[in-house]
Amino acid sequence: MSQSDGVPVPSHVAIFMDGNGRWAKARGLPRTEGHREGLKAAKRIVLAARNLGIKYLTLYTFSTENWKRAEEEVSFLMGLIKTHLSAELDFYRSNKVRVVHSGDLGGLPKDIVEEIQSVVADTAQNDSITVNLAINYGGRNEIVRAFSRLSERGLALDEKNLGLCLDHPEIPDPDLLVRTSGEKRLSNFLLWQSSYSELVFVSTLWPDFGEEDLAMAIREYQGRDRRFGGLR
Ligand code: IPE
Ligand code: IPE
Ligand code: MG
């Protein structure tokens, strides 16, 4: 896939990987099995996004509000993230994927922080796609941390400077936000960056989401008329 009626593939796609729990429940399985299957979908979509020519893929992995869940589910998710990052460096290396992180490292267990820092350092030179893992991420939290960086750096308060103090100022704003599982809300994701993103909501549960679903979301995006407040 490249262009459709002259509209290029989005440079940055951000995905709410939602519906793991419902996927498991529908099969009479514990919610944790949905997360295990959701991880497989995430790997599949990283490769699909790269193959489609997407340059940046942000994956909403764990929100600042997800700590409210049962302790058992939270620790399973933390374990899954840690094991994935330590065991699958080869997946990122061999596919030339650069991994970066968005979110509040301060609120994460030390062992997870170390795994994140290590995969980020080990993949820094890769250039096929940048995968931005949003772990302990909240849009409001990111904006508050951006304000504190702004004041540390003694910068004047304006949109440009605040934007430069976000977690990844070098990553362009997402062109397309995709949310799976039928929910239609922002749940504190990329609040600053999504001001002019196109939104696509699909009913598929995240573990069932595949390359063709991503391609369909992109086709829907390519049919939109982005005006950014102006007129054509
Ligand atoms: C998304 O799936 C994964 C995380 C939020 C970590 P959910 O766990 O939210 O699944 P549902 O929405 O309950 O089905
Ligand atoms: C958003 O999904 C967070 C992730 C996908 C990681 P949630 O399932 O946590 O969102 P709500 O609670 O339905 O708004
Ligand atoms: Mg959910």
PDB file of C-alpha atoms and ligand atoms in Angstrom:
ATOM      1  CA  MET A   1       0.000   0.000   0.000  1.00  0.00           C
ATOM      2  CA  SER A   2       1.360   3.426  -0.785  1.00  0.00           C
ATOM      3  CA  GLN A   3      -0.983   6.139  -1.910  1.00  0.00           C
ATOM      4  CA  SER A   4      -4.729   6.210  -2.382  1.00  0.00           C
ATOM      5  CA  ASP A   5      -6.023   9.046  -4.562  1.00  0.00           C
ATOM      6  CA  GLY A   6      -2.840  10.916  -3.804  1.00  0.00           C
ATOM      7  CA  VAL A   7      -3.210  10.605  -0.011  1.00  0.00           C
ATOM      8  CA  PRO A   8      -0.048   9.065   1.408  1.00  0.00           C
ATOM      9  CA  VAL A   9       0.048   6.386   4.060  1.00  0.00           C
ATOM     10  CA  PRO A  10      -0.014   8.066   7.494  1.00  0.00           C
ATOM     11  CA  SER A  11       3.434   8.728   8.826  1.00  0.00           C
ATOM     12  CA  HIS A  12       2.408   8.146  12.448  1.00  0.00           C
ATOM     13  CA  VAL A  13      -0.333   5.750  13.556  1.00  0.00           C
ATOM     14  CA  ALA A  14      -1.269   5.448  17.234  1.00  0.00           C
ATOM     15  CA  ILE A  15      -3.281   2.472  18.436  1.00  0.00           C
ATOM     16  CA  PHE A  16      -5.348   1.809  21.567  1.00  0.00           C
ATOM     17  CA  MET A  17      -4.857  -1.928  21.892  1.00  0.00           C
ATOM     18  CA  ASP A  18      -8.241  -2.449  23.569  1.00  0.00           C
ATOM     19  CA  GLY A  19     -10.468  -5.455  24.152  1.00  0.00           C
ATOM     20  CA  ASN A  20      -8.091  -8.103  25.485  1.00  0.00           C
ATOM     21  CA  GLY A  21     -10.258  -8.789  28.532  1.00  0.00           C
ATOM     22  CA  ARG A  22     -13.452  -9.179  26.503  1.00  0.00           C
ATOM     23  CA  TRP A  23     -11.664 -11.439  24.013  1.00  0.00           C
ATOM     24  CA  ALA A  24     -10.715 -13.762  26.884  1.00  0.00           C
ATOM     25  CA  LYS A  25     -14.109 -13.574  28.577  1.00  0.00           C
ATOM     26  CA  ALA A  26     -15.852 -14.586  25.352  1.00  0.00           C
ATOM     27  CA  ARG A  27     -13.755 -17.772  25.413  1.00  0.00           C
ATOM     28  CA  GLY A  28     -14.246 -18.512  29.093  1.00  0.00           C
ATOM     29  CA  LEU A  29     -10.573 -17.694  29.742  1.00  0.00           C
ATOM     30  CA  PRO A  30      -9.010 -15.468  32.394  1.00  0.00           C
ATOM     31  CA  ARG A  31      -8.383 -11.860  31.288  1.00  0.00           C
ATOM     32  CA  THR A  32      -4.645 -12.537  31.417  1.00  0.00           C
ATOM     33  CA  GLU A  33      -4.965 -14.902  28.438  1.00  0.00           C
ATOM     34  CA  GLY A  34      -6.384 -11.995  26.475  1.00  0.00           C
ATOM     35  CA  HIS A  35      -3.278  -9.975  27.265  1.00  0.00           C
ATOM     36  CA  ARG A  36      -1.027 -12.839  26.167  1.00  0.00           C
ATOM     37  CA  GLU A  37      -2.884 -12.998  22.850  1.00  0.00           C
ATOM     38  CA  GLY A  38      -2.849  -9.210  22.629  1.00  0.00           C
ATOM     39  CA  LEU A  39       0.935  -9.250  22.709  1.00  0.00           C
ATOM     40  CA  LYS A  40       0.957 -11.551  19.661  1.00  0.00           C
ATOM     41  CA  ALA A  41      -1.300  -9.057  17.889  1.00  0.00           C
ATOM     42  CA  ALA A  42       1.069  -6.222  18.802  1.00  0.00           C
ATOM     43  CA  LYS A  43       4.037  -8.018  17.216  1.00  0.00           C
ATOM     44  CA  ARG A  44       1.954  -8.793  14.119  1.00  0.00           C
ATOM     45  CA  ILE A  45       0.934  -5.147  13.795  1.00  0.00           C
ATOM     46  CA  VAL A  46       4.487  -3.834  14.223  1.00  0.00           C
ATOM     47  CA  LEU A  47       5.511  -5.869  11.174  1.00  0.00           C
ATOM     48  CA  ALA A  48       2.353  -4.982   9.261  1.00  0.00           C
ATOM     49  CA  ALA A  49       2.870  -1.266   9.944  1.00  0.00           C
ATOM     50  CA  ARG A  50       6.462  -1.483   8.794  1.00  0.00           C
ATOM     51  CA  ASN A  51       5.400  -3.319   5.636  1.00  0.00           C
ATOM     52  CA  LEU A  52       2.790  -0.652   4.904  1.00  0.00           C
ATOM     53  CA  GLY A  53       5.434   2.070   5.101  1.00  0.00           C
ATOM     54  CA  ILE A  54       4.328   3.642   8.401  1.00  0.00           C
ATOM     55  CA  LYS A  55       7.312   5.365  10.024  1.00  0.00           C
ATOM     56  CA  TYR A  56       6.005   5.734  13.603  1.00  0.00           C
ATOM     57  CA  LEU A  57       3.682   3.422  15.509  1.00  0.00           C
ATOM     58  CA  THR A  58       2.599   4.333  19.035  1.00  0.00           C
ATOM     59  CA  LEU A  59       1.059   1.480  21.020  1.00  0.00           C
ATOM     60  CA  TYR A  60      -0.999   2.279  24.109  1.00  0.00           C
ATOM     61  CA  THR A  61       0.230  -0.534  26.314  1.00  0.00           C
ATOM     62  CA  PHE A  62      -0.543   0.529  29.910  1.00  0.00           C
ATOM     63  CA  SER A  63      -2.204   3.727  31.030  1.00  0.00           C
ATOM     64  CA  THR A  64      -1.652   5.737  34.199  1.00  0.00           C
ATOM     65  CA  GLU A  65      -5.210   4.658  35.122  1.00  0.00           C
ATOM     66  CA  ASN A  66      -4.642   0.929  34.546  1.00  0.00           C
ATOM     67  CA  TRP A  67      -3.099   0.657  38.046  1.00  0.00           C
ATOM     68  CA  LYS A  68      -6.715   0.677  39.292  1.00  0.00           C
ATOM     69  CA  ARG A  69      -7.154  -2.897  38.069  1.00  0.00           C
ATOM     70  CA  ALA A  70      -6.871  -5.999  40.263  1.00  0.00           C
ATOM     71  CA  GLU A  71      -3.344  -6.485  41.565  1.00  0.00           C
ATOM     72  CA  GLU A  72      -3.173  -9.885  39.861  1.00  0.00           C
ATOM     73  CA  GLU A  73      -3.888  -8.380  36.431  1.00  0.00           C
ATOM     74  CA  VAL A  74      -1.474  -5.475  36.942  1.00  0.00           C
ATOM     75  CA  SER A  75       1.369  -7.765  37.986  1.00  0.00           C
ATOM     76  CA  PHE A  76       0.649 -10.094  35.083  1.00  0.00           C
ATOM     77  CA  LEU A  77       0.848  -7.162  32.673  1.00  0.00           C
ATOM     78  CA  MET A  78       4.094  -5.902  34.209  1.00  0.00           C
ATOM     79  CA  GLY A  79       5.551  -9.408  33.969  1.00  0.00           C
ATOM     80  CA  LEU A  80       4.420  -9.753  30.355  1.00  0.00           C
ATOM     81  CA  ILE A  81       5.993  -6.413  29.422  1.00  0.00           C
ATOM     82  CA  LYS A  82       9.242  -7.278  31.167  1.00  0.00           C
ATOM     83  CA  THR A  83       9.536 -10.748  29.653  1.00  0.00           C
ATOM     84  CA  HIS A  84       8.674  -9.443  26.217  1.00  0.00           C
ATOM     85  CA  LEU A  85      11.294  -6.708  26.356  1.00  0.00           C
ATOM     86  CA  SER A  86      14.035  -8.959  27.651  1.00  0.00           C
ATOM     87  CA  ALA A  87      13.263 -12.050  25.557  1.00  0.00           C
ATOM     88  CA  GLU A  88      12.450 -10.392  22.263  1.00  0.00           C
ATOM     89  CA  LEU A  89      15.262  -8.030  21.613  1.00  0.00           C
ATOM     90  CA  ASP A  90      16.009 -10.171  18.567  1.00  0.00           C
ATOM     91  CA  PHE A  91      12.526  -9.490  17.206  1.00  0.00           C
ATOM     92  CA  TYR A  92      13.250  -5.754  17.239  1.00  0.00           C
ATOM     93  CA  ARG A  93      16.850  -6.141  16.090  1.00  0.00           C
ATOM     94  CA  SER A  94      16.196  -8.479  13.186  1.00  0.00           C
ATOM     95  CA  ASN A  95      13.304  -6.358  11.953  1.00  0.00           C
ATOM     96  CA  LYS A  96      15.293  -3.129  12.318  1.00  0.00           C
ATOM     97  CA  VAL A  97      12.714  -1.664  14.678  1.00  0.00           C
ATOM     98  CA  ARG A  98      13.701   1.298  16.833  1.00  0.00           C
ATOM     99  CA  VAL A  99      11.910   1.223  20.183  1.00  0.00           C
ATOM    100  CA  VAL A 100      11.206   4.331  22.238  1.00  0.00           C
ATOM    101  CA  HIS A 101       9.092   4.838  25.333  1.00  0.00           C
ATOM    102  CA  SER A 102       6.478   7.409  26.269  1.00  0.00           C
ATOM    103  CA  GLY A 103       5.131   7.758  29.766  1.00  0.00           C
ATOM    104  CA  ASP A 104       6.176   8.225  33.350  1.00  0.00           C
ATOM    105  CA  LEU A 105       9.208   6.050  34.111  1.00  0.00           C
ATOM    106  CA  GLY A 106       9.096   7.386  37.677  1.00  0.00           C
ATOM    107  CA  GLY A 107       5.953   5.376  38.422  1.00  0.00           C
ATOM    108  CA  LEU A 108       7.215   2.042  37.066  1.00  0.00           C
ATOM    109  CA  PRO A 109       9.015  -0.763  38.920  1.00  0.00           C
ATOM    110  CA  LYS A 110      12.816  -0.519  38.628  1.00  0.00           C
ATOM    111  CA  ASP A 111      13.216  -3.806  36.738  1.00  0.00           C
ATOM    112  CA  ILE A 112      10.764  -2.665  34.052  1.00  0.00           C
ATOM    113  CA  VAL A 113      12.522   0.700  33.754  1.00  0.00           C
ATOM    114  CA  GLU A 114      15.816  -1.139  33.204  1.00  0.00           C
ATOM    115  CA  GLU A 115      14.320  -3.358  30.497  1.00  0.00           C
ATOM    116  CA  ILE A 116      12.807  -0.342  28.744  1.00  0.00           C
ATOM    117  CA  GLN A 117      16.095   1.568  28.869  1.00  0.00           C
ATOM    118  CA  SER A 118      18.019  -1.411  27.598  1.00  0.00           C
ATOM    119  CA  VAL A 119      15.761  -2.118  24.591  1.00  0.00           C
ATOM    120  CA  VAL A 120      15.676   1.603  23.748  1.00  0.00           C
ATOM    121  CA  ALA A 121      19.491   1.790  23.815  1.00  0.00           C
ATOM    122  CA  ASP A 122      19.952  -1.467  21.886  1.00  0.00           C
ATOM    123  CA  THR A 123      17.611  -0.477  19.070  1.00  0.00           C
ATOM    124  CA  ALA A 124      18.493   3.210  18.799  1.00  0.00           C
ATOM    125  CA  GLN A 125      20.244   2.816  15.438  1.00  0.00           C
ATOM    126  CA  ASN A 126      17.414   0.883  13.757  1.00  0.00           C
ATOM    127  CA  ASP A 127      15.546   2.678  11.043  1.00  0.00           C
ATOM    128  CA  SER A 128      12.748   0.619   9.475  1.00  0.00           C
ATOM    129  CA  ILE A 129      10.058   1.900  11.872  1.00  0.00           C
ATOM    130  CA  THR A 130       9.940   3.583  15.286  1.00  0.00           C
ATOM    131  CA  VAL A 131       7.699   1.834  17.776  1.00  0.00           C
ATOM    132  CA  ASN A 132       6.737   4.075  20.662  1.00  0.00           C
ATOM    133  CA  LEU A 133       5.586   1.987  23.621  1.00  0.00           C
ATOM    134  CA  ALA A 134       3.254   3.998  25.839  1.00  0.00           C
ATOM    135  CA  ILE A 135       3.739   2.338  29.213  1.00  0.00           C
ATOM    136  CA  ASN A 136       2.461   4.062  32.369  1.00  0.00           C
ATOM    137  CA  TYR A 137       1.329   6.701  29.923  1.00  0.00           C
ATOM    138  CA  GLY A 138      -1.329   9.348  30.481  1.00  0.00           C
ATOM    139  CA  GLY A 139      -1.821  12.420  28.322  1.00  0.00           C
ATOM    140  CA  ARG A 140      -2.375  14.657  31.337  1.00  0.00           C
ATOM    141  CA  ASN A 141       0.642  13.216  33.113  1.00  0.00           C
ATOM    142  CA  GLU A 142       2.796  13.862  30.025  1.00  0.00           C
ATOM    143  CA  ILE A 143       1.589  17.472  29.814  1.00  0.00           C
ATOM    144  CA  VAL A 144       2.323  18.071  33.505  1.00  0.00           C
ATOM    145  CA  ARG A 145       5.825  16.592  33.082  1.00  0.00           C
ATOM    146  CA  ALA A 146       6.288  18.780  30.002  1.00  0.00           C
ATOM    147  CA  PHE A 147       5.461  21.864  32.096  1.00  0.00           C
ATOM    148  CA  SER A 148       8.051  20.898  34.674  1.00  0.00           C
ATOM    149  CA  ARG A 149      10.714  20.419  31.931  1.00  0.00           C
ATOM    150  CA  LEU A 150       9.720  23.771  30.491  1.00  0.00           C
ATOM    151  CA  SER A 151      10.360  25.472  33.792  1.00  0.00           C
ATOM    152  CA  GLU A 152      13.632  23.537  34.384  1.00  0.00           C
ATOM    153  CA  ARG A 153      14.854  24.684  30.987  1.00  0.00           C
ATOM    154  CA  GLY A 154      13.707  28.241  31.632  1.00  0.00           C
ATOM    155  CA  LEU A 155      11.708  28.362  28.404  1.00  0.00           C
ATOM    156  CA  ALA A 156       8.896  30.800  27.707  1.00  0.00           C
ATOM    157  CA  LEU A 157       5.439  29.283  27.765  1.00  0.00           C
ATOM    158  CA  ASP A 158       4.123  28.902  24.240  1.00  0.00           C
ATOM    159  CA  GLU A 159       2.829  25.989  22.172  1.00  0.00           C
ATOM    160  CA  LYS A 160       6.110  25.393  20.407  1.00  0.00           C
ATOM    161  CA  ASN A 161       8.190  25.246  23.594  1.00  0.00           C
ATOM    162  CA  LEU A 162       5.697  23.111  25.471  1.00  0.00           C
ATOM    163  CA  GLY A 163       5.625  20.731  22.482  1.00  0.00           C
ATOM    164  CA  LEU A 164       9.413  20.531  22.671  1.00  0.00           C
ATOM    165  CA  CYS A 165       9.143  19.407  26.307  1.00  0.00           C
ATOM    166  CA  LEU A 166       6.873  16.425  25.600  1.00  0.00           C
ATOM    167  CA  ASP A 167       8.329  12.918  25.794  1.00  0.00           C
ATOM    168  CA  HIS A 168       9.149  12.704  22.060  1.00  0.00           C
ATOM    169  CA  PRO A 169       9.185  16.085  20.361  1.00  0.00           C
ATOM    170  CA  GLU A 170      10.984  14.530  17.388  1.00  0.00           C
ATOM    171  CA  ILE A 171       7.997  12.296  16.570  1.00  0.00           C
ATOM    172  CA  PRO A 172       5.360  14.019  14.440  1.00  0.00           C
ATOM    173  CA  ASP A 173       1.813  14.204  15.797  1.00  0.00           C
ATOM    174  CA  PRO A 174      -0.199  11.079  14.979  1.00  0.00           C
ATOM    175  CA  ASP A 175      -2.045  11.333  11.680  1.00  0.00           C
ATOM    176  CA  LEU A 176      -4.333   8.481  12.643  1.00  0.00           C
ATOM    177  CA  LEU A 177      -5.609   7.114  15.946  1.00  0.00           C
ATOM    178  CA  VAL A 178      -7.166   3.650  15.824  1.00  0.00           C
ATOM    179  CA  ARG A 179      -9.152   2.249  18.728  1.00  0.00           C
ATOM    180  CA  THR A 180     -10.234  -1.376  18.715  1.00  0.00           C
ATOM    181  CA  SER A 181     -13.048  -3.070  20.662  1.00  0.00           C
ATOM    182  CA  GLY A 182     -15.837  -0.625  19.841  1.00  0.00           C
ATOM    183  CA  GLU A 183     -15.053   1.922  22.579  1.00  0.00           C
ATOM    184  CA  LYS A 184     -15.183   5.515  21.385  1.00  0.00           C
ATOM    185  CA  ARG A 185     -13.212   7.617  23.827  1.00  0.00           C
ATOM    186  CA  LEU A 186      -9.706   8.969  24.290  1.00  0.00           C
ATOM    187  CA  SER A 187      -8.947   7.434  27.704  1.00  0.00           C
ATOM    188  CA  ASN A 188      -6.148   9.952  28.323  1.00  0.00           C
ATOM    189  CA  PHE A 189      -4.113   8.996  25.223  1.00  0.00           C
ATOM    190  CA  LEU A 190      -1.940  11.575  23.424  1.00  0.00           C
ATOM    191  CA  LEU A 191      -4.156  14.486  24.475  1.00  0.00           C
ATOM    192  CA  TRP A 192      -1.757  17.148  23.216  1.00  0.00           C
ATOM    193  CA  GLN A 193      -0.629  15.390  20.049  1.00  0.00           C
ATOM    194  CA  SER A 194      -4.054  14.241  18.821  1.00  0.00           C
ATOM    195  CA  SER A 195      -5.493  17.722  18.271  1.00  0.00           C
ATOM    196  CA  TYR A 196      -5.779  17.115  14.509  1.00  0.00           C
ATOM    197  CA  SER A 197      -5.530  13.336  14.317  1.00  0.00           C
ATOM    198  CA  GLU A 198      -8.107  11.404  12.340  1.00  0.00           C
ATOM    199  CA  LEU A 199      -9.974   8.919  14.542  1.00  0.00           C
ATOM    200  CA  VAL A 200     -10.968   5.432  13.403  1.00  0.00           C
ATOM    201  CA  PHE A 201     -12.959   3.165  15.703  1.00  0.00           C
ATOM    202  CA  VAL A 202     -13.275  -0.514  14.906  1.00  0.00           C
ATOM    203  CA  SER A 203     -15.311  -3.156  16.700  1.00  0.00           C
ATOM    204  CA  THR A 204     -12.660  -5.893  16.374  1.00  0.00           C
ATOM    205  CA  LEU A 205     -11.140  -6.888  19.713  1.00  0.00           C
ATOM    206  CA  TRP A 206      -7.396  -6.268  19.824  1.00  0.00           C
ATOM    207  CA  PRO A 207      -6.256  -9.943  19.859  1.00  0.00           C
ATOM    208  CA  ASP A 208      -8.148 -10.458  16.582  1.00  0.00           C
ATOM    209  CA  PHE A 209      -6.730  -7.355  14.897  1.00  0.00           C
ATOM    210  CA  GLY A 210      -4.605  -8.154  11.861  1.00  0.00           C
ATOM    211  CA  GLU A 211      -2.793  -6.663   8.906  1.00  0.00           C
ATOM    212  CA  GLU A 212      -5.993  -6.396   6.845  1.00  0.00           C
ATOM    213  CA  ASP A 213      -7.760  -4.510   9.672  1.00  0.00           C
ATOM    214  CA  LEU A 214      -4.866  -2.056   9.777  1.00  0.00           C
ATOM    215  CA  ALA A 215      -4.986  -1.646   6.009  1.00  0.00           C
ATOM    216  CA  MET A 216      -8.747  -0.962   6.233  1.00  0.00           C
ATOM    217  CA  ALA A 217      -8.224   1.701   8.899  1.00  0.00           C
ATOM    218  CA  ILE A 218      -5.630   3.329   6.673  1.00  0.00           C
ATOM    219  CA  ARG A 219      -7.961   3.282   3.693  1.00  0.00           C
ATOM    220  CA  GLU A 220     -10.599   4.988   5.838  1.00  0.00           C
ATOM    221  CA  TYR A 221      -8.009   7.592   6.838  1.00  0.00           C
ATOM    222  CA  GLN A 222      -7.065   8.119   3.200  1.00  0.00           C
ATOM    223  CA  GLY A 223     -10.693   8.906   2.409  1.00  0.00           C
ATOM    224  CA  ARG A 224     -10.825  11.739   4.974  1.00  0.00           C
ATOM    225  CA  ASP A 225     -10.472  15.403   4.112  1.00  0.00           C
ATOM    226  CA  ARG A 226      -7.983  16.875   6.605  1.00  0.00           C
ATOM    227  CA  ARG A 227      -8.497  20.607   6.758  1.00  0.00           C
ATOM    228  CA  PHE A 228      -6.663  21.603   9.950  1.00  0.00           C
ATOM    229  CA  GLY A 229      -9.148  24.408  10.467  1.00  0.00           C
ATOM    230  CA  GLY A 230      -8.557  25.883   7.025  1.00  0.00           C
ATOM    231  CA  LEU A 231     -10.542  25.662   3.815  1.00  0.00           C
ATOM    232  CA  ARG A 232      -9.831  24.003   0.504  1.00  0.00           C
TER     233      ARG A 232
HETATM  234  C1  IPE B   1      -6.478  -3.511  26.646  1.00  0.00           C
HETATM  235  O1  IPE B   1      -7.445  -4.484  26.860  1.00  0.00           O
HETATM  236  C2  IPE B   1      -5.187  -3.794  27.376  1.00  0.00           C
HETATM  237  C3  IPE B   1      -4.928  -2.888  28.508  1.00  0.00           C
HETATM  238  C4  IPE B   1      -5.673  -1.874  28.880  1.00  0.00           C
HETATM  239  C5  IPE B   1      -3.733  -3.167  29.285  1.00  0.00           C
HETATM  240  P1  IPE B   1      -8.377  -4.430  28.135  1.00  0.00           P
HETATM  241  O2  IPE B   1      -7.706  -5.148  29.248  1.00  0.00           O
HETATM  242  O3  IPE B   1      -8.762  -3.028  28.443  1.00  0.00           O
HETATM  243  O4  IPE B   1      -9.611  -5.257  27.655  1.00  0.00           O
HETATM  244  P2  IPE B   1     -11.147  -4.919  27.903  1.00  0.00           P
HETATM  245  O5  IPE B   1     -11.363  -3.514  27.437  1.00  0.00           O
HETATM  246  O6  IPE B   1     -11.392  -5.076  29.368  1.00  0.00           O
HETATM  247  O7  IPE B   1     -11.878  -5.924  27.080  1.00  0.00           O
HETATM  248  C1  IPE B   2      -6.986   2.286  27.295  1.00  0.00           C
HETATM  249  O1  IPE B   2      -7.835   1.220  27.466  1.00  0.00           O
HETATM  250  C2  IPE B   2      -5.597   1.896  27.691  1.00  0.00           C
HETATM  251  C3  IPE B   2      -4.941   0.893  26.843  1.00  0.00           C
HETATM  252  C4  IPE B   2      -5.421   0.423  25.730  1.00  0.00           C
HETATM  253  C5  IPE B   2      -3.645   0.446  27.305  1.00  0.00           C
HETATM  254  P1  IPE B   2      -8.708   1.024  28.801  1.00  0.00           P
HETATM  255  O2  IPE B   2      -9.438  -0.241  28.631  1.00  0.00           O
HETATM  256  O3  IPE B   2      -7.850   1.159  29.993  1.00  0.00           O
HETATM  257  O4  IPE B   2      -9.689   2.287  28.741  1.00  0.00           O
HETATM  258  P2  IPE B   2     -11.121   2.512  29.419  1.00  0.00           P
HETATM  259  O5  IPE B   2     -10.977   2.221  30.884  1.00  0.00           O
HETATM  260  O6  IPE B   2     -12.072   1.558  28.765  1.00  0.00           O
HETATM  261  O7  IPE B   2     -11.457   3.935  29.122  1.00  0.00           O
HETATM  262 MG    MG B   3     -10.256  -1.840  27.812  1.00  0.00          MG
END
